Amino acid sequence: MTDFTSPLQVVLQEAGYQTWVVSVSGIETVCFEDDAVMGFACIFGDAATLLAHWREVETMWLRKHAPSLHKAGEKTWNLYSVFLCTSSADPIQMRELRAIEEDLERTRKIASCALNNRTALIAAVLPLLPLQSQPILDSDDFDLTQRLRKRIATIAPAAAGAALDLGVSPNEVVRLLGAEP
């Protein structure tokens, strides 16, 4: 089994969380916290072990950190338990993992298997990460004026040449669009 504890800490730290490692029932867990969210994540060797022990680990972690949780105030509404494993899960185990995530008692939960690289790890903890969007623009899209011209030509071909021409009056553009000013 590959150790994903350190990569998990790095991913969470890159997302702005403070992280630290503690042992709960002999299982190493990565605790994390930022201004709005807090929780823990643990990585099991296989899906069967995860399914057999997730509730026990959650209970033990909550008991161990109860005093801190009482001081956390409203942040406890965003308390996460993350249960991960490196091996794949069969279809029945996948249904059971989804059931864990749907169990909103005590904490919000994330459960995922088949962590075999950083991309899979990031996908598993995506609900904890800031929104990430990296639009893919064609080279033609970098020129926003050209992009706007293409869009105008699609919507109103008769006005395409005049719409962005500062020498053409707004009344003329409206006339080209077929409407009266």
Coordinates of N, CA, C and O in Angstrom, one line a residue:
M1 N 0.8 -1.2 0.0 CA 0.0 0.0 0.0 C 0.9 1.2 0.0 O 1.8 1.4 0.8
T2 N 0.6 2.2 -0.9 CA 1.3 3.4 -1.0 C 0.8 4.3 0.2 O -0.4 4.4 0.4
D3 N 1.7 5.0 0.8 CA 1.4 5.9 1.9 C 0.9 7.3 1.3 O 1.7 8.0 0.7
F4 N -0.3 7.6 1.4 CA -0.9 8.8 0.9 C -1.1 9.9 2.0 O -1.6 10.9 1.7
T5 N -0.6 9.6 3.2 CA -0.7 10.6 4.3 C 0.0 11.9 3.9 O -0.6 13.0 4.0
S6 N 1.2 11.9 3.5 CA 2.0 13.1 3.2 C 1.4 13.8 2.0 O 1.2 15.0 2.0
P7 N 1.1 13.1 0.9 CA 0.4 13.8 -0.2 C -0.9 14.4 0.1 O -1.2 15.5 -0.3
L8 N -1.7 13.8 1.0 CA -2.9 14.3 1.4 C -2.7 15.6 2.2 O -3.4 16.6 2.0
Q9 N -1.7 15.6 3.1 CA -1.4 16.9 3.8 C -1.0 18.0 2.9 O -1.5 19.1 3.0
V10 N -0.2 17.6 1.9 CA 0.2 18.7 0.9 C -1.0 19.2 0.1 O -1.1 20.5 0.0
V11 N -1.9 18.4 -0.3 CA -3.0 18.8 -1.1 C -3.9 19.8 -0.2 O -4.3 20.8 -0.6
L12 N -4.1 19.4 1.0 CA -4.9 20.2 1.9 C -4.2 21.5 2.3 O -4.8 22.6 2.4
Q13 N -2.9 21.5 2.5 CA -2.2 22.7 2.8 C -2.2 23.6 1.6 O -2.3 24.8 1.8
E14 N -2.1 23.1 0.4 CA -2.1 23.9 -0.8 C -3.5 24.6 -0.9 O -3.6 25.7 -1.5
A15 N -4.5 24.0 -0.3 CA -5.9 24.5 -0.4 C -6.1 25.5 0.8 O -7.2 26.1 1.0
G16 N -5.1 25.7 1.6 CA -5.2 26.7 2.7 C -5.5 26.2 4.1 O -5.7 26.9 5.0
Y17 N -5.5 24.8 4.2 CA -5.8 24.2 5.5 C -4.5 24.1 6.3 O -3.4 23.9 5.8
Q18 N -4.6 24.2 7.6 CA -3.6 23.8 8.5 C -3.8 22.3 8.7 O -4.9 21.8 8.8
T19 N -2.7 21.5 8.8 CA -2.8 20.1 8.9 C -1.9 19.6 10.0 O -0.8 20.2 10.3
W20 N -2.3 18.5 10.6 CA -1.4 17.8 11.6 C -1.8 16.3 11.6 O -3.0 16.0 11.3
V21 N -1.0 15.5 12.0 CA -1.3 14.0 12.1 C -1.4 13.6 13.5 O -0.6 13.9 14.4
V22 N -2.5 12.8 13.8 CA -2.7 12.2 15.1 C -3.1 10.7 14.9 O -3.5 10.4 13.8
S23 N -3.0 10.0 15.9 CA -3.4 8.6 15.8 C -4.7 8.4 16.6 O -4.9 8.9 17.7
V24 N -5.6 7.7 15.9 CA -6.9 7.4 16.5 C -7.2 5.9 16.3 O -7.2 5.4 15.2
S25 N -7.3 5.3 17.5 CA -7.5 3.8 17.5 C -6.4 3.1 16.7 O -6.6 2.1 16.0
G26 N -5.2 3.6 16.8 CA -4.0 3.0 16.0 C -4.0 3.4 14.6 O -3.1 2.9 13.8
I27 N -4.9 4.2 14.1 CA -5.0 4.6 12.7 C -4.5 6.0 12.6 O -5.0 6.9 13.3
E28 N -3.5 6.3 11.7 CA -3.0 7.6 11.5 C -4.0 8.4 10.8 O -4.5 8.0 9.7
T29 N -4.4 9.6 11.3 CA -5.3 10.5 10.7 C -4.7 11.8 10.5 O -3.9 12.3 11.3
V30 N -5.1 12.4 9.4 CA -4.7 13.8 9.0 C -5.8 14.7 9.5 O -6.9 14.6 8.9
C31 N -5.5 15.6 10.4 CA -6.5 16.6 10.8 C -6.3 17.8 10.0 O -5.2 18.1 9.6
F32 N -7.4 18.5 9.7 CA -7.3 19.7 8.9 C -8.2 20.8 9.4 O -9.3 20.4 10.0
E33 N -7.9 22.0 9.2 CA -8.7 23.1 9.6 C -8.4 24.4 8.9 O -7.2 24.7 8.6
D34 N -9.4 25.2 8.5 CA -9.2 26.5 8.0 C -10.2 27.4 8.7 O -10.7 27.0 9.8
D35 N -10.5 28.6 8.2 CA -11.4 29.5 8.9 C -12.8 29.0 8.9 O -13.6 29.4 9.8
A36 N -13.2 28.1 8.0 CA -14.6 27.7 7.9 C -14.9 26.2 8.1 O -16.0 25.8 8.4
V37 N -13.9 25.4 7.8 CA -14.0 23.9 7.8 C -13.0 23.3 8.7 O -11.9 23.8 8.8
M38 N -13.4 22.2 9.3 CA -12.4 21.4 10.0 C -12.8 19.9 9.9 O -13.9 19.6 9.5
G39 N -11.9 19.0 10.2 CA -12.2 17.6 10.1 C -10.9 16.8 10.2 O -9.8 17.2 10.5
F40 N -11.1 15.5 9.7 CA -10.0 14.6 9.7 C -10.1 13.6 8.5 O -11.2 13.5 8.0
A41 N -9.0 13.1 8.1 CA -9.0 12.1 7.0 C -8.1 10.9 7.4 O -7.1 11.1 8.0
C42 N -8.6 9.7 7.1 CA -7.7 8.6 7.3 C -7.8 7.7 6.1 O -8.7 7.7 5.3
I43 N -6.6 7.0 5.8 CA -6.5 6.2 4.7 C -6.3 4.7 5.1 O -5.4 4.4 5.9
F44 N -7.2 3.9 4.6 CA -7.2 2.5 4.9 C -6.6 1.7 3.8 O -6.5 2.2 2.7
G45 N -6.1 0.5 4.1 CA -5.5 -0.3 3.1 C -6.4 -0.9 2.1 O -6.0 -1.1 0.9
D46 N -7.7 -1.1 2.5 CA -8.6 -1.7 1.5 C -10.0 -1.3 1.9 O -10.3 -0.8 3.0
A47 N -10.9 -1.5 0.9 CA -12.3 -1.1 1.1 C -13.0 -1.8 2.2 O -13.8 -1.2 3.0
A48 N -12.7 -3.1 2.4 CA -13.4 -3.9 3.4 C -13.0 -3.3 4.8 O -13.9 -3.2 5.7
T49 N -11.7 -3.0 5.0 CA -11.3 -2.4 6.3 C -12.0 -1.0 6.5 O -12.4 -0.7 7.6
L50 N -12.0 -0.2 5.5 CA -12.7 1.1 5.6 C -14.1 0.9 6.0 O -14.6 1.5 7.0
L51 N -14.8 0.0 5.3 CA -16.3 -0.2 5.6 C -16.5 -0.8 7.0 O -17.5 -0.4 7.7
A52 N -15.6 -1.6 7.5 CA -15.7 -2.2 8.8 C -15.4 -1.2 9.9 O -15.9 -1.4 11.0
H53 N -14.6 -0.2 9.7 CA -14.1 0.6 10.8 C -14.3 2.1 10.7 O -14.0 2.8 11.7
W54 N -15.0 2.6 9.7 CA -15.1 4.0 9.6 C -15.9 4.6 10.7 O -15.5 5.7 11.2
R55 N -17.0 4.0 11.1 CA -17.8 4.6 12.2 C -17.1 4.6 13.5 O -17.1 5.6 14.3
E56 N -16.3 3.6 13.8 CA -15.5 3.5 15.0 C -14.4 4.6 15.0 O -14.3 5.3 16.0
V57 N -13.8 4.8 13.9 CA -12.8 5.9 13.8 C -13.4 7.3 14.0 O -12.9 8.1 14.7
E58 N -14.6 7.5 13.3 CA -15.3 8.8 13.5 C -15.6 9.0 15.0 O -15.4 10.1 15.5
T59 N -16.2 8.0 15.6 CA -16.6 8.1 17.0 C -15.4 8.4 17.9 O -15.4 9.3 18.8
M60 N -14.3 7.7 17.7 CA -13.1 7.9 18.5 C -12.5 9.3 18.3 O -12.1 10.0 19.2
W61 N -12.5 9.8 17.1 CA -12.0 11.1 16.8 C -12.8 12.2 17.4 O -12.3 13.1 18.0
L62 N -14.1 12.0 17.3 CA -15.0 13.0 17.9 C -14.9 13.0 19.4 O -14.9 14.1 20.0
R63 N -14.8 11.9 20.0 CA -14.6 11.8 21.5 C -13.2 12.5 21.9 O -13.2 13.3 22.9
K64 N -12.2 12.2 21.1 CA -10.9 12.7 21.5 C -10.8 14.2 21.3 O -10.1 14.9 22.1
H65 N -11.5 14.7 20.4 CA -11.5 16.2 20.1 C -12.7 17.0 20.6 O -12.9 18.1 20.2
A66 N -13.5 16.3 21.4 CA -14.8 17.0 21.9 C -14.5 18.3 22.5 O -15.2 19.3 22.2
P67 N -13.5 18.5 23.4 CA -13.3 19.8 24.0 C -13.0 20.9 22.9 O -13.5 22.0 23.0
S68 N -12.2 20.6 21.9 CA -11.9 21.5 20.9 C -13.1 21.9 20.1 O -13.3 23.0 19.6
L69 N -13.9 20.8 19.8 CA -15.1 21.0 19.0 C -16.1 21.9 19.7 O -16.8 22.7 19.1
H70 N -16.2 21.9 21.0 CA -17.1 22.7 21.8 C -16.7 24.2 21.6 O -17.5 25.1 21.6
K71 N -15.4 24.4 21.5 CA -14.9 25.8 21.4 C -15.0 26.3 20.0 O -14.9 27.5 19.7
A72 N -15.2 25.4 19.0 CA -15.1 25.8 17.6 C -16.4 26.6 17.1 O -16.4 27.2 16.1
G73 N -17.4 26.5 17.9 CA -18.7 27.3 17.6 C -19.3 26.8 16.3 O -19.5 25.6 16.0
E74 N -19.6 27.8 15.4 CA -20.3 27.5 14.2 C -19.5 26.7 13.2 O -20.1 26.1 12.3
K75 N -18.2 26.6 13.4 CA -17.4 25.9 12.5 C -17.8 24.4 12.5 O -17.6 23.7 11.5
T76 N -18.3 23.9 13.6 CA -18.7 22.5 13.7 C -19.8 22.1 12.7 O -20.0 20.9 12.5
W77 N -20.5 23.1 12.1 CA -21.4 22.8 11.1 C -20.7 22.3 9.8 O -21.3 21.7 9.0
N78 N -19.5 22.6 9.7 CA -18.6 22.2 8.6 C -17.6 21.2 9.0 O -16.4 21.4 8.7
L79 N -18.0 20.2 9.7 CA -17.0 19.2 10.2 C -17.1 18.0 9.3 O -18.1 17.4 9.1
Y80 N -15.9 17.6 8.8 CA -15.8 16.5 7.8 C -15.0 15.3 8.3 O -14.0 15.5 9.0
S81 N -15.5 14.2 8.0 CA -14.8 12.9 8.2 C -14.5 12.4 6.8 O -15.4 12.2 6.0
V82 N -13.2 12.1 6.5 CA -12.8 11.7 5.2 C -12.2 10.3 5.3 O -11.3 10.1 6.1
F83 N -12.8 9.3 4.6 CA -12.4 7.9 4.7 C -11.9 7.5 3.3 O -12.7 7.5 2.3
L84 N -10.7 7.2 3.1 CA -10.1 6.9 1.8 C -9.4 5.5 1.9 O -9.0 5.1 3.0
C85 N -9.2 4.9 0.7 CA -8.4 3.7 0.7 C -7.7 3.6 -0.7 O -8.2 4.2 -1.7
T86 N -6.6 2.9 -0.7 CA -5.8 2.8 -1.9 C -6.3 1.8 -2.9 O -6.1 1.9 -4.1
S87 N -7.0 0.7 -2.4 CA -7.4 -0.3 -3.3 C -8.7 0.0 -3.9 O -9.5 0.9 -3.5
S88 N -9.1 -0.7 -5.0 CA -10.4 -0.5 -5.6 C -11.5 -1.2 -4.8 O -11.2 -2.1 -4.0
A89 N -12.7 -0.8 -5.1 CA -13.9 -1.4 -4.4 C -14.7 -2.0 -5.4 O -14.8 -1.6 -6.6
D90 N -15.4 -3.1 -5.0 CA -16.3 -3.8 -6.0 C -17.6 -3.1 -5.9 O -17.8 -2.2 -5.1
P91 N -18.5 -3.4 -6.8 CA -19.8 -2.6 -6.9 C -20.6 -2.6 -5.6 O -21.2 -1.6 -5.3
I92 N -20.6 -3.7 -4.9 CA -21.3 -3.7 -3.6 C -20.7 -2.7 -2.6 O -21.3 -1.9 -1.9
Q93 N -19.3 -2.8 -2.6 CA -18.6 -1.9 -1.7 C -18.8 -0.4 -2.1 O -18.9 0.5 -1.3
M94 N -18.9 -0.2 -3.4 CA -19.1 1.2 -3.9 C -20.5 1.7 -3.4 O -20.6 2.9 -3.0
R95 N -21.5 0.9 -3.4 CA -22.8 1.3 -2.9 C -22.7 1.6 -1.4 O -23.3 2.6 -0.9
E96 N -21.9 0.8 -0.7 CA -21.8 1.1 0.8 C -21.0 2.4 1.0 O -21.3 3.1 2.0
L97 N -20.0 2.7 0.1 CA -19.3 3.9 0.3 C -20.2 5.1 0.0 O -20.1 6.1 0.7
R98 N -21.1 5.0 -1.0 CA -22.0 6.1 -1.2 C -23.0 6.3 0.0 O -23.3 7.4 0.3
A99 N -23.3 5.2 0.6 CA -24.2 5.2 1.8 C -23.5 6.0 2.9 O -24.1 6.7 3.7
I100 N -22.2 5.8 3.1 CA -21.4 6.5 4.1 C -21.5 8.0 3.8 O -21.8 8.8 4.7
E101 N -21.3 8.4 2.6 CA -21.4 9.8 2.2 C -22.8 10.4 2.4 O -22.9 11.6 2.7
E102 N -23.8 9.6 2.3 CA -25.1 10.1 2.5 C -25.5 10.2 4.0 O -26.5 10.8 4.4
D103 N -24.7 9.6 4.9 CA -24.9 9.6 6.3 C -24.4 10.9 6.8 O -23.2 11.1 7.0
L104 N -25.4 11.8 7.1 CA -25.0 13.2 7.6 C -25.1 13.3 9.1 O -25.0 14.4 9.7
E105 N -25.2 12.1 9.8 CA -25.2 12.2 11.3 C -23.8 12.5 11.8 O -22.8 11.9 11.3
R106 N -23.7 13.4 12.7 CA -22.5 13.9 13.4 C -21.6 14.7 12.5 O -21.1 15.8 12.9
T107 N -21.2 14.2 11.3 CA -20.2 14.9 10.4 C -20.7 14.7 9.0 O -21.4 13.8 8.7
R108 N -20.1 15.6 8.1 CA -20.3 15.4 6.7 C -19.2 14.4 6.3 O -18.1 14.4 7.0
K109 N -19.4 13.6 5.4 CA -18.5 12.5 5.1 C -18.1 12.4 3.6 O -18.9 12.7 2.7
I110 N -16.9 12.1 3.4 CA -16.3 11.8 2.1 C -15.7 10.4 2.2 O -15.0 10.1 3.1
A111 N -16.1 9.5 1.2 CA -15.5 8.2 1.2 C -15.2 7.8 -0.2 O -16.0 8.0 -1.2
S112 N -14.0 7.4 -0.4 CA -13.5 7.1 -1.8 C -12.4 6.0 -1.8 O -11.6 5.9 -0.8
C113 N -12.4 5.2 -2.8 CA -11.3 4.2 -3.0 C -10.6 4.4 -4.3 O -10.9 5.3 -5.0
A114 N -9.6 3.5 -4.5 CA -8.8 3.5 -5.7 C -7.9 4.7 -5.8 O -7.7 5.3 -6.8
L115 N -7.3 5.1 -4.6 CA -6.3 6.2 -4.7 C -5.0 5.6 -5.2 O -4.3 4.9 -4.5
N116 N -4.7 5.9 -6.4 CA -3.4 5.4 -7.0 C -2.5 6.5 -7.5 O -1.4 6.2 -7.9
N117 N -2.9 7.7 -7.4 CA -2.0 8.8 -7.8 C -2.6 10.1 -7.2 O -3.7 10.1 -6.6
R118 N -1.9 11.2 -7.4 CA -2.3 12.5 -6.8 C -3.6 13.0 -7.4 O -4.4 13.6 -6.7
T119 N -3.8 12.7 -8.7 CA -5.0 13.1 -9.4 C -6.2 12.5 -8.7 O -7.3 13.1 -8.5
A120 N -6.1 11.2 -8.4 CA -7.2 10.5 -7.8 C -7.4 11.0 -6.3 O -8.6 11.1 -5.9
L121 N -6.4 11.3 -5.7 CA -6.5 11.9 -4.3 C -7.2 13.2 -4.4 O -8.1 13.5 -3.6
I122 N -6.8 14.1 -5.3 CA -7.5 15.4 -5.4 C -8.9 15.2 -5.8 O -9.8 15.9 -5.2
A123 N -9.3 14.3 -6.7 CA -10.7 14.1 -7.0 C -11.4 13.6 -5.8 O -12.6 14.0 -5.6
A124 N -10.8 12.8 -4.9 CA -11.5 12.3 -3.7 C -11.9 13.4 -2.8 O -12.9 13.4 -2.2
V125 N -11.0 14.4 -2.6 CA -11.2 15.4 -1.6 C -11.7 16.7 -2.2 O -11.7 17.8 -1.5
L126 N -12.1 16.7 -3.5 CA -12.5 17.9 -4.2 C -13.6 18.7 -3.4 O -13.5 19.9 -3.4
P127 N -14.5 18.1 -2.7 CA -15.5 18.9 -2.0 C -14.8 19.8 -0.9 O -15.5 20.8 -0.5
L128 N -13.6 19.5 -0.5 CA -12.9 20.3 0.5 C -12.1 21.4 -0.1 O -11.6 22.3 0.6
L129 N -11.9 21.3 -1.4 CA -10.9 22.2 -2.0 C -11.7 23.5 -2.6 O -12.9 23.4 -2.9
P130 N -11.0 24.6 -2.7 CA -11.6 25.8 -3.3 C -12.1 25.5 -4.7 O -11.5 24.6 -5.4
L131 N -13.1 26.2 -5.2 CA -13.5 26.1 -6.6 C -12.3 26.2 -7.5 O -11.5 27.2 -7.3
Q132 N -12.2 25.3 -8.4 CA -11.1 25.4 -9.3 C -11.6 25.3 -10.7 O -12.3 24.4 -11.1
S133 N -11.2 26.3 -11.5 CA -11.7 26.4 -12.9 C -10.5 26.9 -13.7 O -10.0 28.0 -13.4
Q134 N -10.2 26.2 -14.7 CA -9.1 26.7 -15.6 C -9.7 26.5 -17.0 O -9.6 25.5 -17.6
P135 N -10.3 27.6 -17.5 CA -10.9 27.5 -18.9 C -9.8 27.3 -19.9 O -8.7 27.7 -19.8
I136 N -10.2 26.4 -20.8 CA -9.3 26.1 -21.9 C -9.7 27.0 -23.1 O -10.8 26.8 -23.7
L137 N -8.9 27.9 -23.5 CA -9.2 28.8 -24.6 C -8.4 28.5 -25.8 O -7.2 28.2 -25.7
D138 N -9.1 28.5 -27.0 CA -8.4 28.3 -28.2 C -7.5 29.5 -28.4 O -7.7 30.6 -27.9
S139 N -6.5 29.4 -29.3 CA -5.6 30.5 -29.5 C -6.4 31.7 -30.1 O -6.0 32.9 -29.8
D140 N -7.5 31.5 -30.8 CA -8.3 32.6 -31.3 C -9.0 33.3 -30.2 O -9.4 34.4 -30.3
D141 N -9.3 32.6 -29.1 CA -10.1 33.1 -28.0 C -9.3 34.1 -27.2 O -9.9 34.9 -26.4
F142 N -8.0 34.2 -27.3 CA -7.2 35.1 -26.5 C -7.4 36.5 -26.9 O -7.3 37.4 -26.1
D143 N -7.8 36.8 -28.1 CA -8.2 38.1 -28.6 C -9.7 38.3 -28.3 O -10.5 37.9 -29.1
L144 N -10.0 39.0 -27.2 CA -11.4 39.1 -26.8 C -12.2 39.9 -27.8 O -13.4 39.6 -28.0
T145 N -11.6 40.9 -28.4 CA -12.3 41.7 -29.4 C -12.7 40.8 -30.6 O -13.8 40.9 -31.1
Q146 N -11.7 40.0 -31.0 CA -12.0 39.1 -32.2 C -13.1 38.1 -31.7 O -14.0 37.7 -32.5
R147 N -13.1 37.6 -30.5 CA -14.1 36.7 -30.0 C -15.4 37.3 -30.0 O -16.4 36.7 -30.4
L148 N -15.5 38.6 -29.6 CA -16.8 39.3 -29.6 C -17.3 39.6 -31.0 O -18.5 39.4 -31.3
R149 N -16.4 39.9 -31.9 CA -16.8 40.0 -33.3 C -17.4 38.8 -33.9 O -18.4 38.8 -34.6
K150 N -16.8 37.6 -33.6 CA -17.4 36.3 -34.0 C -18.8 36.1 -33.4 O -19.7 35.6 -34.1
R151 N -18.9 36.4 -32.2 CA -20.2 36.2 -31.5 C -21.3 37.1 -32.1 O -22.4 36.7 -32.4
I152 N -20.9 38.4 -32.4 CA -21.9 39.4 -33.0 C -22.3 38.9 -34.4 O -23.4 38.9 -34.8
A153 N -21.3 38.4 -35.2 CA -21.5 37.8 -36.5 C -22.5 36.7 -36.5 O -23.3 36.5 -37.4
T154 N -22.4 35.9 -35.4 CA -23.3 34.7 -35.3 C -24.7 35.2 -34.9 O -25.7 34.7 -35.5
I155 N -24.9 36.2 -34.1 CA -26.2 36.7 -33.6 C -26.8 37.6 -34.6 O -28.0 37.5 -34.9
A156 N -26.0 38.6 -35.1 CA -26.6 39.6 -36.0 C -25.6 39.9 -37.2 O -24.9 40.8 -37.2
P157 N -25.6 39.0 -38.2 CA -24.7 39.1 -39.3 C -24.7 40.5 -40.0 O -23.6 41.0 -40.4
A158 N -25.9 41.1 -40.1 CA -26.0 42.4 -40.8 C -25.2 43.5 -40.0 O -24.7 44.5 -40.6
A159 N -25.1 43.4 -38.7 CA -24.5 44.4 -37.9 C -23.1 44.1 -37.5 O -22.4 44.9 -36.8
A160 N -22.6 43.0 -37.9 CA -21.3 42.5 -37.5 C -20.2 43.5 -37.8 O -19.3 43.8 -36.9
G161 N -20.1 44.1 -38.9 CA -19.1 45.0 -39.3 C -19.2 46.3 -38.6 O -18.2 47.0 -38.3
A162 N -20.4 46.8 -38.2 CA -20.6 48.1 -37.7 C -20.7 48.1 -36.1 O -20.4 49.1 -35.5
A163 N -21.0 47.0 -35.5 CA -21.3 47.0 -34.1 C -20.1 47.5 -33.2 O -20.3 48.2 -32.2
L164 N -18.9 47.2 -33.6 CA -17.7 47.6 -32.8 C -17.0 48.8 -33.4 O -15.9 49.2 -32.9
D165 N -17.5 49.3 -34.5 CA -16.8 50.4 -35.2 C -17.3 51.7 -34.5 O -18.4 52.1 -34.5
L166 N -16.3 52.4 -33.9 CA -16.6 53.6 -33.1 C -17.1 54.7 -34.1 O -17.8 55.7 -33.6
G167 N -16.8 54.6 -35.4 CA -17.3 55.6 -36.3 C -18.7 55.5 -36.8 O -19.3 56.3 -37.4
V168 N -19.4 54.4 -36.4 CA -20.8 54.1 -36.7 C -21.6 54.5 -35.5 O -21.4 54.1 -34.4
S169 N -22.7 55.3 -35.8 CA -23.5 55.7 -34.7 C -24.4 54.5 -34.1 O -24.7 53.6 -34.9
P170 N -24.8 54.6 -32.9 CA -25.6 53.6 -32.3 C -27.0 53.4 -33.1 O -27.5 52.3 -33.2
N171 N -27.5 54.6 -33.6 CA -28.7 54.5 -34.4 C -28.5 53.7 -35.6 O -29.4 52.9 -36.0
E172 N -27.4 53.8 -36.2 CA -27.1 53.0 -37.4 C -27.0 51.5 -37.1 O -27.4 50.6 -37.8
V173 N -26.3 51.2 -36.0 CA -26.2 49.8 -35.6 C -27.6 49.2 -35.3 O -28.0 48.1 -35.7
V174 N -28.5 50.0 -34.6 CA -29.9 49.5 -34.4 C -30.6 49.3 -35.7 O -31.3 48.3 -35.9
R175 N -30.4 50.3 -36.7 CA -31.0 50.1 -38.0 C -30.6 48.8 -38.7 O -31.4 48.1 -39.2
L176 N -29.3 48.5 -38.6 CA -28.7 47.3 -39.2 C -29.3 46.1 -38.5 O -29.4 45.0 -39.1
L177 N -29.6 46.2 -37.2 CA -30.2 45.0 -36.5 C -31.7 44.8 -36.9 O -32.3 43.8 -36.6
G178 N -32.3 45.8 -37.6 CA -33.7 45.7 -38.1 C -34.7 46.3 -37.1 O -35.9 46.0 -37.3
A179 N -34.2 47.1 -36.2 CA -35.2 47.7 -35.2 C -35.1 49.2 -35.4 O -34.1 49.7 -35.8
E180 N -36.2 49.8 -35.0 CA -36.2 51.3 -35.0 C -35.6 51.8 -33.7 O -35.9 51.3 -32.6
P181 N -34.8 52.9 -33.8 CA -34.3 53.5 -32.6 C -35.4 54.2 -31.7 O -36.4 54.5 -32.1

